[in-house]
Structures are given as structure tokens and as C-alpha cells.
Amino acid sequence: MSTTHHPHGIDELCEPGAALYARALRSGRLPHAAVESAPCLLDMGLLQPDVADAGLLLPTPPAVALPRLLHTIEEDVTLRRQKEAALAEAFSPLLALDADHRAPAGDSSITALKGLESLRKAASRAAAETREEVLAIRRGKRYAESLDERRGIDVGVLKRGGRLRTLYQHTSRHSPVVSAHFERLGAYDFQARSLDHIPERLAIFDRKVAFVPSAEDPDLAVEVRHPTLVSYLVSMYQELWRSAVPLFPRKAHLPAPEGFTARQRAIARLLVEGQTDARIAERLGMNVRTCRTHIGNLATTLGSSNRAQLGYLIGKSGMLDDPE
């Protein structure tokens, strides 16, 4: 089998690179010349110069390197989604120029929706046509305020014999408002699960139409009816659902392997990605003060005196390792 190195992006760990990285992890260091067979390891941050010896390279712990690489890919995906949303928004007024010859709304596979009222009306129409299933991701600080409005749409689907599957953040597990909402839907085919942090909101109706809001503009969303794109969103949702912790009707306890709580592990993952305190708090649905308290407790537990050292100690602690 050939081990020739070919240029590639950070979304791929090539065979020569994987072999050299494994060698570095086993030995603890490599001579600088060894990286000539896999220069991608430097580009990916998997090997770092030894400050004590310029001729040596030290391996970055996998638990630290992987989240950083995933974060870089996530940023690229986010940028692409922003460009897609901006393009869809730019075309929206152009499609309206010739209303007499415009195709019916149902014929459009991707439609930009500008304004909260437009999104509500489109989602209500889709819900009224739904007979089998709604898959939803719900997050955001203002979510609890809109539960009554959403419940009317949800109950309409459930009363017709459909089922509702919803993903929340772990912080929703402690909300009495959300718990009361669950109880009102308990007589129907309704299930909920939670994760440390979840993508932006999402709603998929009968696996035919999906609504994807913009992460940057709260007044912009995209209605997707393209079968391939909707199928992809359903597949992504199913992966998240399988890894989520049951919340309703059966509430399972959050895992806390190796003495670390689920919330500490979630904060640790975002810390090694280089996220700010404010961004971590937003992603995990908590205020900044609470987030900083958790970070301080984590630093005390691991014996860290500064943020840079904390990232290193998180990687060595094993708290980011897959418990399986």
C-alpha cells in the first residue's frame, strides 16, 4: 500500500499522517525532519515545536486537537450557510418582480422567508398539512416565552395522530415552564431528548418540508422542499437524536464519567475550541456569570492557573474521551 503524501485539507487525516502522528504519540516526540513525509501534521496542528529543543516536535493530545479541527470545519460550514442564506435573500425580491408568471409557492424547492410573521405563516401552513411526524430542534433564550403559541401548532399535529420528536439543550431539563409544557403534551405521541449544545432551531414536517433559520439574522429563514436536502436534514437529526439523553416521557440522568459532570464536559469541549466565555454561555443556554463560575470550578479541579494551561490539562484529563 502506497504511503506517498498528497496535499489535502484539514478534513482528512491521510495514511502517512496518521501513521506518523501515532508514532509521535507513542514516543512523545519526533525529530523535525520526520515531518517531511507528512507536512499536513503541522498545518493541522497535530505536531507542535518543542520550545526546549528546536529540532524536536511534540504531539498535540488528540482530545485537544480533534475539537479544534472540528471547530474549524464548523466555521467553514457556518460561513457557507451564511452565503447560502444571503444568496437566497438576494433572490427573494427578484422572484417577486413578475408575480403574474411566478411559479406557485409549492413548486419552489428553496424559499427565503424574511420576517418572523412570514416564517410563522409558512410553518403554520406546513403543520396544517402534516399527518405523520414533526422533528424539531428548539433552543434560544426566548423559547419559553413562545411555548403557548407553539403548543397550539404541536397539538394540531398530535391530534391528527402524528408524532412529535423534539431536541432541547440540557439546560431545559431544569425549567419548570418547559416541564409544564411537556405534561400538557403527555397524552399524545410526544418525546423529547436533550444534548449539551445543539444546532440552530430546525423543524421538519412529514420529511417533506423543513424550516432552517439563519444563525446570524433572526428575521431570516429558509423553507426547504428539495427532497435531497430534506433527506439530509432528517439524517442529521436522527444522528443527534441517537446521541441525546431521554428527557420526556422518561427522564434519564445525565452521565458524569470520571467524576466530571455533563455540563463540565460540555464547557471543556468549547474551551479547547477556543470559544469565549460569552459564546460558551450562549451555546449552552446559560448566563455569562454562571458560565465563568463553572470554568473557575473546572480550573480548580484540574489545578490550572491560567486559561492556556486549562486547555492542556483538559486534554490530559481524559474528560473529552468518548466514554464508550
PDB file of C-alpha atoms in Angstrom:
ATOM      1  CA  MET A   1       0.000   0.000   0.000  1.00  0.00           C
ATOM      2  CA  SER A   2       1.416   3.379  -1.023  1.00  0.00           C
ATOM      3  CA  THR A   3       2.268   5.899   1.682  1.00  0.00           C
ATOM      4  CA  THR A   4       3.018   8.790  -0.708  1.00  0.00           C
ATOM      5  CA  HIS A   5       1.740  12.047   0.740  1.00  0.00           C
ATOM      6  CA  HIS A   6      -0.678  14.101  -1.332  1.00  0.00           C
ATOM      7  CA  PRO A   7      -1.841  17.615  -0.420  1.00  0.00           C
ATOM      8  CA  HIS A   8      -5.268  17.696   1.276  1.00  0.00           C
ATOM      9  CA  GLY A   9      -7.459  19.780   3.571  1.00  0.00           C
ATOM     10  CA  ILE A  10      -7.839  19.618   7.351  1.00  0.00           C
ATOM     11  CA  ASP A  11     -10.970  17.489   6.976  1.00  0.00           C
ATOM     12  CA  GLU A  12      -8.813  14.457   6.148  1.00  0.00           C
ATOM     13  CA  LEU A  13      -6.119  12.651   8.118  1.00  0.00           C
ATOM     14  CA  CYS A  14      -4.096  10.889   5.421  1.00  0.00           C
ATOM     15  CA  GLU A  15      -2.449   7.488   5.885  1.00  0.00           C
ATOM     16  CA  PRO A  16       1.160   8.795   6.174  1.00  0.00           C
ATOM     17  CA  GLY A  17      -0.015  11.500   8.568  1.00  0.00           C
ATOM     18  CA  ALA A  18      -1.975   9.073  10.756  1.00  0.00           C
ATOM     19  CA  ALA A  19       0.996   6.717  10.982  1.00  0.00           C
ATOM     20  CA  LEU A  20       3.434   9.500  11.872  1.00  0.00           C
ATOM     21  CA  TYR A  21       1.037  11.040  14.413  1.00  0.00           C
ATOM     22  CA  ALA A  22       0.578   7.649  16.105  1.00  0.00           C
ATOM     23  CA  ARG A  23       4.358   7.268  16.234  1.00  0.00           C
ATOM     24  CA  ALA A  24       4.664  10.703  17.850  1.00  0.00           C
ATOM     25  CA  LEU A  25       2.031   9.851  20.460  1.00  0.00           C
ATOM     26  CA  ARG A  26       3.818   6.618  21.348  1.00  0.00           C
ATOM     27  CA  SER A  27       7.276   8.141  21.604  1.00  0.00           C
ATOM     28  CA  GLY A  28       6.250  11.561  22.946  1.00  0.00           C
ATOM     29  CA  ARG A  29       8.332  13.494  20.359  1.00  0.00           C
ATOM     30  CA  LEU A  30       9.739  13.336  16.842  1.00  0.00           C
ATOM     31  CA  PRO A  31      12.736  14.872  15.093  1.00  0.00           C
ATOM     32  CA  HIS A  32      11.733  17.834  12.935  1.00  0.00           C
ATOM     33  CA  ALA A  33      12.981  16.085   9.795  1.00  0.00           C
ATOM     34  CA  ALA A  34      10.431  13.282  10.230  1.00  0.00           C
ATOM     35  CA  VAL A  35       7.541  15.573   9.312  1.00  0.00           C
ATOM     36  CA  GLU A  36       8.785  15.858   5.709  1.00  0.00           C
ATOM     37  CA  SER A  37       6.802  12.686   4.923  1.00  0.00           C
ATOM     38  CA  ALA A  38       3.578  14.249   6.256  1.00  0.00           C
ATOM     39  CA  PRO A  39       3.762  18.079   6.411  1.00  0.00           C
ATOM     40  CA  CYS A  40      -0.007  18.160   6.907  1.00  0.00           C
ATOM     41  CA  LEU A  41       0.511  17.395  10.611  1.00  0.00           C
ATOM     42  CA  LEU A  42       1.932  20.876  11.126  1.00  0.00           C
ATOM     43  CA  ASP A  43      -0.883  22.506   9.138  1.00  0.00           C
ATOM     44  CA  MET A  44      -3.455  20.617  11.221  1.00  0.00           C
ATOM     45  CA  GLY A  45      -1.744  21.486  14.496  1.00  0.00           C
ATOM     46  CA  LEU A  46      -1.164  17.826  15.384  1.00  0.00           C
ATOM     47  CA  LEU A  47       2.543  18.457  15.941  1.00  0.00           C
ATOM     48  CA  GLN A  48       3.971  21.495  17.728  1.00  0.00           C
ATOM     49  CA  PRO A  49       7.599  22.723  18.009  1.00  0.00           C
ATOM     50  CA  ASP A  50       9.315  21.861  21.273  1.00  0.00           C
ATOM     51  CA  VAL A  51      10.214  25.197  22.871  1.00  0.00           C
ATOM     52  CA  ALA A  52      13.067  23.482  24.708  1.00  0.00           C
ATOM     53  CA  ASP A  53      14.599  21.921  21.586  1.00  0.00           C
ATOM     54  CA  ALA A  54      14.084  23.452  18.127  1.00  0.00           C
ATOM     55  CA  GLY A  55      14.952  20.157  16.477  1.00  0.00           C
ATOM     56  CA  LEU A  56      12.030  18.290  18.006  1.00  0.00           C
ATOM     57  CA  LEU A  57       8.257  18.256  17.555  1.00  0.00           C
ATOM     58  CA  LEU A  58       5.721  17.352  20.256  1.00  0.00           C
ATOM     59  CA  PRO A  59       2.321  15.764  19.556  1.00  0.00           C
ATOM     60  CA  THR A  60      -0.826  17.687  20.483  1.00  0.00           C
ATOM     61  CA  PRO A  61      -3.112  15.474  22.630  1.00  0.00           C
ATOM     62  CA  PRO A  62      -5.910  14.049  20.418  1.00  0.00           C
ATOM     63  CA  ALA A  63      -8.583  15.248  22.855  1.00  0.00           C
ATOM     64  CA  VAL A  64      -7.353  18.816  22.288  1.00  0.00           C
ATOM     65  CA  ALA A  65      -6.583  18.562  18.559  1.00  0.00           C
ATOM     66  CA  LEU A  66      -9.877  16.995  17.447  1.00  0.00           C
ATOM     67  CA  PRO A  67     -12.234  19.704  18.822  1.00  0.00           C
ATOM     68  CA  ARG A  68     -10.046  22.399  17.264  1.00  0.00           C
ATOM     69  CA  LEU A  69     -10.191  20.738  13.850  1.00  0.00           C
ATOM     70  CA  LEU A  70     -13.936  20.166  14.145  1.00  0.00           C
ATOM     71  CA  HIS A  71     -14.386  23.808  15.131  1.00  0.00           C
ATOM     72  CA  THR A  72     -12.507  24.942  12.025  1.00  0.00           C
ATOM     73  CA  ILE A  73     -14.731  22.771   9.826  1.00  0.00           C
ATOM     74  CA  GLU A  74     -17.813  24.057  11.660  1.00  0.00           C
ATOM     75  CA  GLU A  75     -16.757  27.650  10.962  1.00  0.00           C
ATOM     76  CA  ASP A  76     -16.397  26.828   7.270  1.00  0.00           C
ATOM     77  CA  VAL A  77     -19.853  25.212   7.215  1.00  0.00           C
ATOM     78  CA  THR A  78     -21.326  28.230   9.025  1.00  0.00           C
ATOM     79  CA  LEU A  79     -19.761  30.589   6.501  1.00  0.00           C
ATOM     80  CA  ARG A  80     -21.183  28.563   3.624  1.00  0.00           C
ATOM     81  CA  ARG A  81     -24.635  28.575   5.239  1.00  0.00           C
ATOM     82  CA  GLN A  82     -24.438  32.352   5.640  1.00  0.00           C
ATOM     83  CA  LYS A  83     -23.570  32.702   1.967  1.00  0.00           C
ATOM     84  CA  GLU A  84     -26.490  30.420   1.024  1.00  0.00           C
ATOM     85  CA  ALA A  85     -28.888  32.445   3.162  1.00  0.00           C
ATOM     86  CA  ALA A  86     -27.592  35.734   1.753  1.00  0.00           C
ATOM     87  CA  LEU A  87     -27.973  34.433  -1.805  1.00  0.00           C
ATOM     88  CA  ALA A  88     -31.498  33.223  -1.091  1.00  0.00           C
ATOM     89  CA  GLU A  89     -32.359  36.622   0.412  1.00  0.00           C
ATOM     90  CA  ALA A  90     -30.922  38.439  -2.609  1.00  0.00           C
ATOM     91  CA  PHE A  91     -33.080  36.380  -4.974  1.00  0.00           C
ATOM     92  CA  SER A  92     -36.270  36.785  -2.947  1.00  0.00           C
ATOM     93  CA  PRO A  93     -37.241  40.239  -4.336  1.00  0.00           C
ATOM     94  CA  LEU A  94     -36.193  39.189  -7.837  1.00  0.00           C
ATOM     95  CA  LEU A  95     -38.634  36.277  -7.757  1.00  0.00           C
ATOM     96  CA  ALA A  96     -41.384  38.701  -6.799  1.00  0.00           C
ATOM     97  CA  LEU A  97     -40.787  41.076  -9.734  1.00  0.00           C
ATOM     98  CA  ASP A  98     -43.059  39.149 -12.056  1.00  0.00           C
ATOM     99  CA  ALA A  99     -45.848  37.937  -9.796  1.00  0.00           C
ATOM    100  CA  ASP A 100     -48.131  37.043 -12.713  1.00  0.00           C
ATOM    101  CA  HIS A 101     -45.656  34.498 -14.063  1.00  0.00           C
ATOM    102  CA  ARG A 102     -44.185  33.290 -10.809  1.00  0.00           C
ATOM    103  CA  ALA A 103     -44.474  29.583 -10.091  1.00  0.00           C
ATOM    104  CA  PRO A 104     -46.791  28.599  -7.211  1.00  0.00           C
ATOM    105  CA  ALA A 105     -45.086  28.648  -3.809  1.00  0.00           C
ATOM    106  CA  GLY A 106     -45.440  24.882  -3.511  1.00  0.00           C
ATOM    107  CA  ASP A 107     -43.305  24.423  -6.637  1.00  0.00           C
ATOM    108  CA  SER A 108     -40.294  26.193  -5.141  1.00  0.00           C
ATOM    109  CA  SER A 109     -37.753  23.854  -3.538  1.00  0.00           C
ATOM    110  CA  ILE A 110     -35.977  26.617  -1.572  1.00  0.00           C
ATOM    111  CA  THR A 111     -37.720  29.815  -0.473  1.00  0.00           C
ATOM    112  CA  ALA A 112     -36.296  32.658   1.610  1.00  0.00           C
ATOM    113  CA  LEU A 113     -38.634  33.914   4.338  1.00  0.00           C
ATOM    114  CA  LYS A 114     -37.954  37.429   5.613  1.00  0.00           C
ATOM    115  CA  GLY A 115     -39.581  38.409   8.877  1.00  0.00           C
ATOM    116  CA  LEU A 116     -40.952  36.451  11.819  1.00  0.00           C
ATOM    117  CA  GLU A 117     -44.547  36.720  10.606  1.00  0.00           C
ATOM    118  CA  SER A 118     -43.670  35.168   7.218  1.00  0.00           C
ATOM    119  CA  LEU A 119     -41.970  32.259   8.987  1.00  0.00           C
ATOM    120  CA  ARG A 120     -44.937  31.738  11.322  1.00  0.00           C
ATOM    121  CA  LYS A 121     -47.421  31.674   8.469  1.00  0.00           C
ATOM    122  CA  ALA A 122     -45.325  29.269   6.373  1.00  0.00           C
ATOM    123  CA  ALA A 123     -44.724  26.953   9.354  1.00  0.00           C
ATOM    124  CA  SER A 124     -48.429  27.006  10.257  1.00  0.00           C
ATOM    125  CA  ARG A 125     -49.352  26.015   6.690  1.00  0.00           C
ATOM    126  CA  ALA A 126     -46.858  23.158   6.752  1.00  0.00           C
ATOM    127  CA  ALA A 127     -48.131  21.994  10.158  1.00  0.00           C
ATOM    128  CA  ALA A 128     -51.743  22.046   8.925  1.00  0.00           C
ATOM    129  CA  GLU A 129     -50.743  19.679   6.104  1.00  0.00           C
ATOM    130  CA  THR A 130     -48.746  17.360   8.395  1.00  0.00           C
ATOM    131  CA  ARG A 131     -50.245  13.969   9.162  1.00  0.00           C
ATOM    132  CA  GLU A 132     -47.372  11.791  10.377  1.00  0.00           C
ATOM    133  CA  GLU A 133     -44.387  13.472  12.042  1.00  0.00           C
ATOM    134  CA  VAL A 134     -42.671  16.638  13.193  1.00  0.00           C
ATOM    135  CA  LEU A 135     -38.941  16.622  14.027  1.00  0.00           C
ATOM    136  CA  ALA A 136     -37.818  19.754  15.851  1.00  0.00           C
ATOM    137  CA  ILE A 137     -34.784  21.375  17.446  1.00  0.00           C
ATOM    138  CA  ARG A 138     -35.677  24.140  19.862  1.00  0.00           C
ATOM    139  CA  ARG A 139     -33.201  26.442  21.537  1.00  0.00           C
ATOM    140  CA  GLY A 140     -32.759  30.076  22.447  1.00  0.00           C
ATOM    141  CA  LYS A 141     -33.361  32.296  25.454  1.00  0.00           C
ATOM    142  CA  ARG A 142     -36.812  33.362  24.248  1.00  0.00           C
ATOM    143  CA  TYR A 143     -38.059  29.840  23.621  1.00  0.00           C
ATOM    144  CA  ALA A 144     -40.047  29.533  26.875  1.00  0.00           C
ATOM    145  CA  GLU A 145     -41.957  32.712  26.030  1.00  0.00           C
ATOM    146  CA  SER A 146     -43.316  31.159  22.835  1.00  0.00           C
ATOM    147  CA  LEU A 147     -44.341  27.762  24.238  1.00  0.00           C
ATOM    148  CA  ASP A 148     -48.063  28.582  24.281  1.00  0.00           C
ATOM    149  CA  GLU A 149     -48.013  29.629  20.639  1.00  0.00           C
ATOM    150  CA  ARG A 150     -46.040  26.564  19.591  1.00  0.00           C
ATOM    151  CA  ARG A 151     -48.230  24.224  21.626  1.00  0.00           C
ATOM    152  CA  GLY A 152     -51.260  25.109  19.505  1.00  0.00           C
ATOM    153  CA  ILE A 153     -49.378  24.044  16.353  1.00  0.00           C
ATOM    154  CA  ASP A 154     -47.968  20.917  18.025  1.00  0.00           C
ATOM    155  CA  VAL A 155     -51.329  19.760  19.401  1.00  0.00           C
ATOM    156  CA  GLY A 156     -52.937  20.165  15.988  1.00  0.00           C
ATOM    157  CA  VAL A 157     -50.458  17.662  14.515  1.00  0.00           C
ATOM    158  CA  LEU A 158     -50.677  15.319  17.518  1.00  0.00           C
ATOM    159  CA  LYS A 159     -54.496  15.267  17.497  1.00  0.00           C
ATOM    160  CA  ARG A 160     -54.417  14.094  13.890  1.00  0.00           C
ATOM    161  CA  GLY A 161     -52.406  11.069  15.021  1.00  0.00           C
ATOM    162  CA  GLY A 162     -48.968  12.447  14.177  1.00  0.00           C
ATOM    163  CA  ARG A 163     -45.929  12.213  16.411  1.00  0.00           C
ATOM    164  CA  LEU A 164     -43.591  14.899  17.689  1.00  0.00           C
ATOM    165  CA  ARG A 165     -39.875  14.430  18.441  1.00  0.00           C
ATOM    166  CA  THR A 166     -38.037  17.426  19.897  1.00  0.00           C
ATOM    167  CA  LEU A 167     -34.420  18.101  20.890  1.00  0.00           C
ATOM    168  CA  TYR A 168     -33.531  20.596  23.628  1.00  0.00           C
ATOM    169  CA  GLN A 169     -30.383  21.715  25.422  1.00  0.00           C
ATOM    170  CA  HIS A 170     -29.565  20.119  28.767  1.00  0.00           C
ATOM    171  CA  THR A 171     -30.365  23.432  30.485  1.00  0.00           C
ATOM    172  CA  SER A 172     -34.058  22.928  29.602  1.00  0.00           C
ATOM    173  CA  ARG A 173     -34.122  19.893  31.907  1.00  0.00           C
ATOM    174  CA  HIS A 174     -34.344  22.240  34.889  1.00  0.00           C
ATOM    175  CA  SER A 175     -37.012  24.610  33.549  1.00  0.00           C
ATOM    176  CA  PRO A 176     -40.438  24.313  35.256  1.00  0.00           C
ATOM    177  CA  VAL A 177     -42.010  26.135  32.286  1.00  0.00           C
ATOM    178  CA  VAL A 178     -40.677  23.542  29.842  1.00  0.00           C
ATOM    179  CA  SER A 179     -41.660  20.674  32.181  1.00  0.00           C
ATOM    180  CA  ALA A 180     -45.234  22.024  32.348  1.00  0.00           C
ATOM    181  CA  HIS A 181     -45.260  22.192  28.541  1.00  0.00           C
ATOM    182  CA  PHE A 182     -44.240  18.520  28.383  1.00  0.00           C
ATOM    183  CA  GLU A 183     -47.037  17.489  30.734  1.00  0.00           C
ATOM    184  CA  ARG A 184     -49.634  19.193  28.542  1.00  0.00           C
ATOM    185  CA  LEU A 185     -48.440  17.122  25.580  1.00  0.00           C
ATOM    186  CA  GLY A 186     -48.023  13.901  27.569  1.00  0.00           C
ATOM    187  CA  ALA A 187     -51.307  12.403  26.402  1.00  0.00           C
ATOM    188  CA  TYR A 188     -50.046  12.306  22.806  1.00  0.00           C
ATOM    189  CA  ASP A 189     -47.181  10.657  20.920  1.00  0.00           C
ATOM    190  CA  PHE A 190     -44.583  13.140  22.118  1.00  0.00           C
ATOM    191  CA  GLN A 191     -40.956  12.512  23.071  1.00  0.00           C
ATOM    192  CA  ALA A 192     -38.116  14.856  23.992  1.00  0.00           C
ATOM    193  CA  ARG A 193     -34.366  14.428  24.434  1.00  0.00           C
ATOM    194  CA  SER A 194     -31.514  16.795  25.270  1.00  0.00           C
ATOM    195  CA  LEU A 195     -27.877  17.438  24.355  1.00  0.00           C
ATOM    196  CA  ASP A 196     -25.034  19.597  25.707  1.00  0.00           C
ATOM    197  CA  HIS A 197     -25.400  22.005  22.826  1.00  0.00           C
ATOM    198  CA  ILE A 198     -27.449  21.764  19.654  1.00  0.00           C
ATOM    199  CA  PRO A 199     -27.515  23.428  16.236  1.00  0.00           C
ATOM    200  CA  GLU A 200     -29.796  26.323  15.435  1.00  0.00           C
ATOM    201  CA  ARG A 201     -33.540  25.728  15.507  1.00  0.00           C
ATOM    202  CA  LEU A 202     -34.999  23.332  12.972  1.00  0.00           C
ATOM    203  CA  ALA A 203     -38.454  21.992  12.094  1.00  0.00           C
ATOM    204  CA  ILE A 204     -39.139  19.166   9.630  1.00  0.00           C
ATOM    205  CA  PHE A 205     -42.725  18.300   8.692  1.00  0.00           C
ATOM    206  CA  ASP A 206     -43.552  14.820   7.356  1.00  0.00           C
ATOM    207  CA  ARG A 207     -39.972  14.647   5.988  1.00  0.00           C
ATOM    208  CA  LYS A 208     -41.157  16.805   3.077  1.00  0.00           C
ATOM    209  CA  VAL A 209     -40.572  20.386   4.151  1.00  0.00           C
ATOM    210  CA  ALA A 210     -38.035  21.895   6.573  1.00  0.00           C
ATOM    211  CA  PHE A 211     -37.540  25.348   8.045  1.00  0.00           C
ATOM    212  CA  VAL A 212     -33.966  26.417   8.736  1.00  0.00           C
ATOM    213  CA  PRO A 213     -33.436  29.818  10.417  1.00  0.00           C
ATOM    214  CA  SER A 214     -30.349  31.919   9.853  1.00  0.00           C
ATOM    215  CA  ALA A 215     -27.791  31.770  12.656  1.00  0.00           C
ATOM    216  CA  GLU A 216     -26.874  35.432  12.078  1.00  0.00           C
ATOM    217  CA  ASP A 217     -30.194  37.086  11.212  1.00  0.00           C
ATOM    218  CA  PRO A 218     -33.161  36.166  13.458  1.00  0.00           C
ATOM    219  CA  ASP A 219     -35.560  37.590  10.873  1.00  0.00           C
ATOM    220  CA  LEU A 220     -34.352  35.327   8.062  1.00  0.00           C
ATOM    221  CA  ALA A 221     -35.205  31.660   7.458  1.00  0.00           C
ATOM    222  CA  VAL A 222     -35.256  29.262   4.534  1.00  0.00           C
ATOM    223  CA  GLU A 223     -38.113  26.950   3.630  1.00  0.00           C
ATOM    224  CA  VAL A 224     -36.651  23.794   2.054  1.00  0.00           C
ATOM    225  CA  ARG A 225     -38.711  21.401  -0.049  1.00  0.00           C
ATOM    226  CA  HIS A 226     -35.910  19.868  -2.081  1.00  0.00           C
ATOM    227  CA  PRO A 227     -36.126  16.079  -1.373  1.00  0.00           C
ATOM    228  CA  THR A 228     -32.352  15.565  -1.213  1.00  0.00           C
ATOM    229  CA  LEU A 229     -31.778  18.459   1.186  1.00  0.00           C
ATOM    230  CA  VAL A 230     -34.702  17.479   3.405  1.00  0.00           C
ATOM    231  CA  SER A 231     -33.450  13.884   3.479  1.00  0.00           C
ATOM    232  CA  TYR A 232     -30.021  15.149   4.575  1.00  0.00           C
ATOM    233  CA  LEU A 233     -31.567  17.211   7.384  1.00  0.00           C
ATOM    234  CA  VAL A 234     -33.572  14.190   8.557  1.00  0.00           C
ATOM    235  CA  SER A 235     -30.401  12.072   8.595  1.00  0.00           C
ATOM    236  CA  MET A 236     -28.568  14.742  10.620  1.00  0.00           C
ATOM    237  CA  TYR A 237     -31.478  14.931  13.053  1.00  0.00           C
ATOM    238  CA  GLN A 238     -31.534  11.170  13.547  1.00  0.00           C
ATOM    239  CA  GLU A 239     -27.823  11.162  14.420  1.00  0.00           C
ATOM    240  CA  LEU A 240     -28.391  13.862  17.037  1.00  0.00           C
ATOM    241  CA  TRP A 241     -31.438  12.025  18.403  1.00  0.00           C
ATOM    242  CA  ARG A 242     -29.498   8.782  18.871  1.00  0.00           C
ATOM    243  CA  SER A 243     -26.794  10.527  20.889  1.00  0.00           C
ATOM    244  CA  ALA A 244     -29.216  12.598  23.008  1.00  0.00           C
ATOM    245  CA  VAL A 245     -30.324  11.805  26.575  1.00  0.00           C
ATOM    246  CA  PRO A 246     -34.043  10.961  27.125  1.00  0.00           C
ATOM    247  CA  LEU A 247     -35.958  13.839  28.702  1.00  0.00           C
ATOM    248  CA  PHE A 248     -39.663  13.017  28.277  1.00  0.00           C
ATOM    249  CA  PRO A 249     -41.666  10.861  28.933  1.00  0.00           C
ATOM    250  CA  ARG A 250     -38.746   9.021  30.618  1.00  0.00           C
ATOM    251  CA  LYS A 251     -36.170  11.364  32.123  1.00  0.00           C
ATOM    252  CA  ALA A 252     -32.737   9.726  32.231  1.00  0.00           C
ATOM    253  CA  HIS A 253     -29.903  11.042  34.385  1.00  0.00           C
ATOM    254  CA  LEU A 254     -27.083  12.827  32.598  1.00  0.00           C
ATOM    255  CA  PRO A 255     -23.845  10.803  32.528  1.00  0.00           C
ATOM    256  CA  ALA A 256     -20.914  12.043  34.608  1.00  0.00           C
ATOM    257  CA  PRO A 257     -17.963   9.715  33.783  1.00  0.00           C
ATOM    258  CA  GLU A 258     -14.635  10.059  35.588  1.00  0.00           C
ATOM    259  CA  GLY A 259     -16.151  12.399  38.192  1.00  0.00           C
ATOM    260  CA  PHE A 260     -16.902  15.185  35.685  1.00  0.00           C
ATOM    261  CA  THR A 261     -20.450  16.417  35.172  1.00  0.00           C
ATOM    262  CA  ALA A 262     -22.022  16.577  31.737  1.00  0.00           C
ATOM    263  CA  ARG A 263     -22.026  20.380  31.922  1.00  0.00           C
ATOM    264  CA  GLN A 264     -18.301  20.485  32.789  1.00  0.00           C
ATOM    265  CA  ARG A 265     -17.553  18.235  29.815  1.00  0.00           C
ATOM    266  CA  ALA A 266     -19.621  20.475  27.513  1.00  0.00           C
ATOM    267  CA  ILE A 267     -17.815  23.603  28.728  1.00  0.00           C
ATOM    268  CA  ALA A 268     -14.440  21.856  28.394  1.00  0.00           C
ATOM    269  CA  ARG A 269     -15.138  20.948  24.754  1.00  0.00           C
ATOM    270  CA  LEU A 270     -15.923  24.550  23.893  1.00  0.00           C
ATOM    271  CA  LEU A 271     -12.921  25.841  25.850  1.00  0.00           C
ATOM    272  CA  VAL A 272     -10.456  23.761  23.850  1.00  0.00           C
ATOM    273  CA  GLU A 273     -12.147  25.022  20.672  1.00  0.00           C
ATOM    274  CA  GLY A 274     -11.066  28.498  21.740  1.00  0.00           C
ATOM    275  CA  GLN A 275     -14.583  29.846  22.373  1.00  0.00           C
ATOM    276  CA  THR A 276     -15.046  32.948  24.550  1.00  0.00           C
ATOM    277  CA  ASP A 277     -16.978  32.866  27.824  1.00  0.00           C
ATOM    278  CA  ALA A 278     -19.864  34.737  26.194  1.00  0.00           C
ATOM    279  CA  ARG A 279     -20.029  32.321  23.263  1.00  0.00           C
ATOM    280  CA  ILE A 280     -19.878  29.278  25.576  1.00  0.00           C
ATOM    281  CA  ALA A 281     -22.722  30.709  27.671  1.00  0.00           C
ATOM    282  CA  GLU A 282     -24.803  31.303  24.540  1.00  0.00           C
ATOM    283  CA  ARG A 283     -24.161  27.823  23.155  1.00  0.00           C
ATOM    284  CA  LEU A 284     -25.105  26.148  26.446  1.00  0.00           C
ATOM    285  CA  GLY A 285     -28.065  28.365  27.288  1.00  0.00           C
ATOM    286  CA  MET A 286     -26.740  29.954  30.488  1.00  0.00           C
ATOM    287  CA  ASN A 287     -25.680  33.444  31.551  1.00  0.00           C
ATOM    288  CA  VAL A 288     -22.027  34.507  31.395  1.00  0.00           C
ATOM    289  CA  ARG A 289     -21.635  34.742  35.181  1.00  0.00           C
ATOM    290  CA  THR A 290     -22.782  31.136  35.679  1.00  0.00           C
ATOM    291  CA  CYS A 291     -20.519  30.026  32.837  1.00  0.00           C
ATOM    292  CA  ARG A 292     -17.487  31.695  34.424  1.00  0.00           C
ATOM    293  CA  THR A 293     -18.290  30.057  37.752  1.00  0.00           C
ATOM    294  CA  HIS A 294     -18.246  26.635  36.073  1.00  0.00           C
ATOM    295  CA  ILE A 295     -14.960  27.449  34.310  1.00  0.00           C
ATOM    296  CA  GLY A 296     -13.436  28.529  37.624  1.00  0.00           C
ATOM    297  CA  ASN A 297     -14.556  25.309  39.309  1.00  0.00           C
ATOM    298  CA  LEU A 298     -13.133  23.306  36.418  1.00  0.00           C
ATOM    299  CA  ALA A 299      -9.801  25.129  36.678  1.00  0.00           C
ATOM    300  CA  THR A 300      -9.685  24.462  40.414  1.00  0.00           C
ATOM    301  CA  THR A 301     -10.472  20.773  39.921  1.00  0.00           C
ATOM    302  CA  LEU A 302      -7.706  20.358  37.321  1.00  0.00           C
ATOM    303  CA  GLY A 303      -5.211  22.609  39.117  1.00  0.00           C
ATOM    304  CA  SER A 304      -4.958  25.211  36.363  1.00  0.00           C
ATOM    305  CA  SER A 305      -3.619  28.714  36.936  1.00  0.00           C
ATOM    306  CA  ASN A 306      -4.453  30.187  33.510  1.00  0.00           C
ATOM    307  CA  ARG A 307      -6.664  29.557  30.504  1.00  0.00           C
ATOM    308  CA  ALA A 308      -3.895  28.223  28.233  1.00  0.00           C
ATOM    309  CA  GLN A 309      -2.856  25.699  30.856  1.00  0.00           C
ATOM    310  CA  LEU A 310      -6.503  24.747  31.412  1.00  0.00           C
ATOM    311  CA  GLY A 311      -6.852  23.641  27.771  1.00  0.00           C
ATOM    312  CA  TYR A 312      -3.751  21.479  28.096  1.00  0.00           C
ATOM    313  CA  LEU A 313      -4.963  19.923  31.373  1.00  0.00           C
ATOM    314  CA  ILE A 314      -8.389  19.215  29.872  1.00  0.00           C
ATOM    315  CA  GLY A 315      -6.709  17.254  27.088  1.00  0.00           C
ATOM    316  CA  LYS A 316      -4.609  15.249  29.544  1.00  0.00           C
ATOM    317  CA  SER A 317      -7.508  14.599  31.946  1.00  0.00           C
ATOM    318  CA  GLY A 318      -9.374  12.338  29.524  1.00  0.00           C
ATOM    319  CA  MET A 319     -12.635  14.130  30.216  1.00  0.00           C
ATOM    320  CA  LEU A 320     -13.206  14.641  26.479  1.00  0.00           C
ATOM    321  CA  ASP A 321     -12.619  10.992  25.603  1.00  0.00           C
ATOM    322  CA  ASP A 322     -15.585   9.021  24.308  1.00  0.00           C
ATOM    323  CA  PRO A 323     -16.981   7.125  27.358  1.00  0.00           C
ATOM    324  CA  GLU A 324     -17.640   4.156  25.088  1.00  0.00           C
TER     325      GLU A 324
END
